[in-house]
Amino acid sequence: MISLSRARPLAGVLAFLLGLGVAAPATAGEAASPVRAAQKLTLVQAAAVRTAAFDTSAALARAQGPAAPSATPSKPFFKTTKGVVSLILVAGATAWVVQSRIDNKVSSPVHQ
């Protein structure tokens, strides 16, 4: 446990580091970016600049069609080892919750 005398300076250091993390992207110096230059233009001009700077290669690859099907067919999740393990864990947790509710009844004079 951290004492109060050490917690305050630690909190100050953490606040300072958080402030640096927030301020760093704002002062990164992206003056040459077309998006920054577009902020002083009209709406139509800004849209044209942003459209010109947009990378369309990923959209073009998706539009050309799906990739070749994989050689191995995919199995449903609950038929894989991870799916079976997750079902066992869920069943065990549910059984533990039900058993805990049955065994741990409150027996106080107020509830009788």
Coordinates of N, CA and C in Angstrom, one line a residue:
M1 N 0.8 -1.2 0.0 CA 0.0 0.0 0.0 C 0.9 1.2 0.0
I2 N 0.6 2.2 -0.8 CA 1.3 3.4 -0.9 C 0.8 4.4 0.2
S3 N 1.7 5.0 0.9 CA 1.3 6.0 1.9 C 0.9 7.3 1.2
L4 N 0.1 8.1 1.9 CA -0.4 9.3 1.4 C 0.7 10.3 1.0
S5 N 1.8 10.3 1.8 CA 2.9 11.2 1.4 C 3.6 10.8 0.1
R6 N 3.5 9.5 -0.3 CA 4.1 9.1 -1.6 C 3.1 9.2 -2.7
A7 N 1.8 9.1 -2.3 CA 0.8 9.0 -3.4 C 0.6 10.4 -4.1
R8 N 0.7 11.5 -3.4 CA 0.5 12.8 -4.0 C 1.6 13.1 -5.0
P9 N 2.9 12.9 -4.7 CA 3.8 13.1 -5.8 C 3.7 12.2 -7.0
L10 N 3.3 10.9 -6.7 CA 3.1 10.0 -7.8 C 1.9 10.4 -8.6
A11 N 0.9 10.9 -8.0 CA -0.3 11.4 -8.8 C 0.1 12.6 -9.6
G12 N 0.9 13.4 -9.1 CA 1.4 14.6 -9.9 C 2.2 14.2 -11.1
V13 N 3.1 13.2 -10.9 CA 3.9 12.7 -12.0 C 3.0 12.1 -13.1
L14 N 2.0 11.3 -12.6 CA 1.1 10.6 -13.6 C 0.3 11.7 -14.3
A15 N -0.2 12.7 -13.6 CA -0.9 13.8 -14.3 C -0.1 14.5 -15.3
F16 N 1.2 14.7 -15.0 CA 2.1 15.4 -15.9 C 2.3 14.5 -17.2
L17 N 2.5 13.2 -17.0 CA 2.7 12.3 -18.1 C 1.5 12.2 -19.0
L18 N 0.3 12.2 -18.3 CA -0.9 12.2 -19.1 C -1.1 13.4 -19.9
G19 N -0.7 14.6 -19.3 CA -0.8 15.8 -20.1 C 0.1 15.8 -21.3
L20 N 1.3 15.2 -21.1 CA 2.3 15.1 -22.2 C 1.7 14.2 -23.3
G21 N 1.0 13.2 -22.9 CA 0.4 12.3 -23.9 C -0.7 12.9 -24.7
V22 N -1.4 13.8 -24.0 CA -2.5 14.5 -24.7 C -2.0 15.6 -25.6
A23 N -0.9 16.3 -25.1 CA -0.4 17.5 -25.8 C 0.5 17.1 -27.0
A24 N 1.1 15.9 -26.9 CA 2.1 15.5 -28.0 C 1.5 15.4 -29.4
P25 N 0.3 14.8 -29.5 CA -0.2 14.7 -30.9 C -0.7 16.1 -31.4
A26 N -1.1 17.0 -30.5 CA -1.5 18.3 -31.0 C -0.4 19.1 -31.5
T27 N 0.8 18.9 -31.0 CA 2.0 19.7 -31.4 C 3.0 18.9 -32.2
A28 N 2.5 17.9 -32.9 CA 3.3 17.0 -33.7 C 3.9 17.7 -35.0
G29 N 3.3 18.8 -35.4 CA 3.9 19.6 -36.5 C 3.4 19.0 -37.8
E30 N 2.2 18.8 -38.0 CA 1.7 18.3 -39.3 C 1.2 19.5 -40.2
A31 N 2.0 20.5 -40.3 CA 1.7 21.7 -41.1 C 1.6 21.3 -42.6
A32 N 2.4 20.4 -43.1 CA 2.4 20.0 -44.5 C 1.3 19.1 -44.9
S33 N 0.5 18.6 -43.9 CA -0.6 17.7 -44.2 C -1.7 18.4 -45.1
P34 N -2.2 17.7 -46.1 CA -3.3 18.3 -46.8 C -4.6 18.5 -46.0
V35 N -4.7 17.7 -45.0 CA -5.9 17.8 -44.1 C -5.8 19.1 -43.4
R36 N -4.6 19.5 -42.8 CA -4.4 20.7 -42.1 C -4.6 21.9 -43.0
A37 N -4.1 21.8 -44.2 CA -4.2 22.9 -45.2 C -5.7 23.1 -45.6
A38 N -6.5 22.0 -45.6 CA -7.9 22.0 -46.0 C -8.7 22.7 -45.0
Q39 N -8.3 22.9 -43.8 CA -9.1 23.5 -42.7 C -9.4 25.0 -43.0
K40 N -8.5 25.7 -43.8 CA -8.7 27.1 -44.1 C -9.4 27.3 -45.4
L41 N -9.8 26.2 -46.1 CA -10.4 26.3 -47.4 C -11.9 26.3 -47.3
T42 N -12.6 26.5 -48.4 CA -14.1 26.4 -48.3 C -14.4 24.9 -48.3
L43 N -15.7 24.7 -48.1 CA -16.1 23.3 -47.9 C -15.9 22.5 -49.2
V44 N -16.1 23.0 -50.3 CA -15.9 22.3 -51.6 C -14.5 22.0 -51.8
Q45 N -13.6 23.0 -51.5 CA -12.2 22.9 -51.7 C -11.6 21.8 -50.7
A46 N -12.1 21.9 -49.5 CA -11.6 20.9 -48.5 C -12.0 19.5 -48.9
A47 N -13.2 19.3 -49.4 CA -13.7 18.0 -49.8 C -12.8 17.5 -51.0
A48 N -12.4 18.4 -51.9 CA -11.6 18.0 -53.0 C -10.2 17.6 -52.5
V49 N -9.7 18.3 -51.6 CA -8.3 18.0 -51.1 C -8.4 16.7 -50.3
R50 N -9.4 16.4 -49.5 CA -9.5 15.2 -48.8 C -9.7 14.0 -49.7
T51 N -10.5 14.2 -50.7 CA -10.7 13.1 -51.7 C -9.5 12.8 -52.4
A52 N -8.7 13.8 -52.8 CA -7.4 13.5 -53.5 C -6.4 12.8 -52.6
A53 N -6.5 13.0 -51.3 CA -5.5 12.4 -50.4 C -6.0 11.0 -49.9
F54 N -7.2 10.6 -50.3 CA -7.8 9.4 -49.8 C -7.1 8.2 -50.5
D55 N -6.7 7.2 -49.7 CA -6.1 6.0 -50.3 C -7.3 5.0 -50.7
T56 N -7.4 4.7 -51.9 CA -8.5 3.9 -52.4 C -8.1 2.5 -52.7
S57 N -6.8 2.1 -52.4 CA -6.4 0.7 -52.8 C -7.1 -0.4 -52.0
A58 N -7.4 -0.2 -50.8 CA -8.1 -1.2 -50.0 C -9.5 -1.3 -50.5
A59 N -10.2 -0.2 -50.8 CA -11.6 -0.3 -51.3 C -11.6 -0.9 -52.7
L60 N -10.6 -0.7 -53.5 CA -10.5 -1.2 -54.8 C -10.3 -2.8 -54.7
A61 N -9.5 -3.2 -53.8 CA -9.3 -4.6 -53.6 C -10.5 -5.3 -53.2
R62 N -11.3 -4.7 -52.3 CA -12.6 -5.3 -51.9 C -13.6 -5.3 -53.0
A63 N -13.6 -4.3 -53.9 CA -14.6 -4.2 -54.9 C -14.3 -5.2 -56.0
Q64 N -13.0 -5.7 -56.2 CA -12.7 -6.6 -57.3 C -13.2 -8.0 -57.0
G65 N -13.5 -8.3 -55.8 CA -14.1 -9.6 -55.5 C -13.4 -10.2 -54.3
P66 N -14.0 -11.3 -53.8 CA -13.4 -12.0 -52.6 C -12.1 -12.7 -53.0
A67 N -11.4 -12.9 -51.9 CA -10.1 -13.6 -52.1 C -10.4 -15.0 -52.4
A68 N -9.4 -15.7 -52.8 CA -9.5 -17.2 -53.1 C -9.9 -17.9 -51.8
P69 N -10.7 -18.9 -51.9 CA -11.1 -19.6 -50.6 C -9.9 -20.4 -50.1
S70 N -9.9 -20.4 -48.8 CA -8.8 -21.1 -48.1 C -8.9 -22.6 -48.4
A71 N -7.8 -23.3 -48.3 CA -7.7 -24.7 -48.6 C -8.4 -25.6 -47.5
T72 N -8.4 -25.1 -46.3 CA -9.0 -25.9 -45.2 C -10.4 -25.3 -44.9
P73 N -11.5 -26.1 -44.9 CA -12.8 -25.6 -44.6 C -12.9 -25.2 -43.1
S74 N -13.6 -24.1 -42.8 CA -13.7 -23.7 -41.4 C -14.8 -24.5 -40.7
K75 N -14.5 -24.8 -39.5 CA -15.4 -25.6 -38.6 C -16.2 -24.6 -37.7
P76 N -17.4 -25.0 -37.3 CA -18.1 -24.1 -36.4 C -17.3 -24.0 -35.1
F77 N -17.5 -22.9 -34.4 CA -16.6 -22.6 -33.2 C -16.8 -23.6 -32.1
F78 N -18.0 -24.1 -31.9 CA -18.2 -25.0 -30.8 C -17.7 -26.4 -31.1
K79 N -17.3 -26.7 -32.3 CA -16.7 -28.0 -32.6 C -15.2 -27.9 -32.6
T80 N -14.6 -26.8 -32.3 CA -13.1 -26.7 -32.2 C -12.8 -26.9 -30.7
T81 N -11.5 -27.1 -30.5 CA -11.0 -27.3 -29.1 C -11.3 -26.1 -28.2
K82 N -11.1 -24.9 -28.8 CA -11.4 -23.7 -28.0 C -12.8 -23.6 -27.7
G83 N -13.7 -23.9 -28.6 CA -15.1 -23.9 -28.3 C -15.6 -24.9 -27.3
V84 N -15.0 -26.1 -27.3 CA -15.4 -27.1 -26.3 C -14.9 -26.6 -24.9
V85 N -13.7 -26.1 -24.8 CA -13.1 -25.6 -23.6 C -14.0 -24.5 -23.0
S86 N -14.4 -23.5 -23.9 CA -15.2 -22.4 -23.4 C -16.6 -22.9 -22.9
L87 N -17.2 -23.9 -23.6 CA -18.4 -24.4 -23.1 C -18.3 -25.1 -21.7
I88 N -17.2 -25.8 -21.6 CA -16.9 -26.5 -20.3 C -16.8 -25.4 -19.2
L89 N -16.0 -24.4 -19.5 CA -15.8 -23.3 -18.5 C -17.1 -22.6 -18.1
V90 N -18.0 -22.3 -19.1 CA -19.3 -21.7 -18.9 C -20.1 -22.6 -18.0
A91 N -20.2 -23.9 -18.4 CA -21.0 -24.8 -17.6 C -20.5 -24.9 -16.2
G92 N -19.2 -25.0 -16.0 CA -18.6 -25.1 -14.6 C -18.9 -23.8 -13.8
A93 N -18.8 -22.6 -14.5 CA -19.1 -21.4 -13.7 C -20.5 -21.3 -13.4
T94 N -21.4 -21.7 -14.3 CA -22.8 -21.7 -14.0 C -23.2 -22.6 -12.8
A95 N -22.6 -23.8 -12.8 CA -22.8 -24.8 -11.7 C -22.3 -24.2 -10.4
W96 N -21.2 -23.6 -10.5 CA -20.6 -23.0 -9.2 C -21.5 -21.9 -8.7
V97 N -22.0 -21.0 -9.6 CA -22.9 -20.0 -9.1 C -24.2 -20.5 -8.5
V98 N -24.8 -21.5 -9.1 CA -26.0 -22.1 -8.6 C -25.7 -22.8 -7.3
Q99 N -24.6 -23.5 -7.2 CA -24.3 -24.2 -5.9 C -24.0 -23.1 -4.8
S100 N -23.4 -22.1 -5.1 CA -23.1 -21.0 -4.2 C -24.4 -20.4 -3.7
R101 N -25.3 -20.2 -4.6 CA -26.6 -19.6 -4.1 C -27.4 -20.5 -3.2
I102 N -27.3 -21.8 -3.4 CA -28.0 -22.7 -2.6 C -27.3 -22.9 -1.2
D103 N -26.0 -22.9 -1.2 CA -25.3 -23.2 0.1 C -25.1 -21.9 1.0
N104 N -25.1 -20.8 0.4 CA -24.8 -19.6 1.1 C -26.0 -18.7 1.4
K105 N -27.0 -19.3 2.0 CA -28.2 -18.5 2.3 C -27.9 -17.7 3.6
V106 N -28.4 -16.5 3.6 CA -28.3 -15.6 4.7 C -29.2 -16.1 5.8
S107 N -28.6 -16.3 7.0 CA -29.5 -16.7 8.2 C -29.2 -15.6 9.3
S108 N -30.0 -14.6 9.2 CA -29.9 -13.6 10.3 C -31.2 -13.4 10.9
P109 N -31.2 -12.9 12.1 CA -32.5 -12.7 12.8 C -33.5 -11.8 12.1
V110 N -33.0 -10.9 11.3 CA -33.9 -10.0 10.6 C -34.6 -10.7 9.4
H111 N -34.0 -11.7 8.8 CA -34.6 -12.4 7.7 C -35.4 -13.6 8.1
Q112 N -35.7 -13.8 9.3 CA -36.4 -15.0 9.7 C -37.9 -14.7 9.9

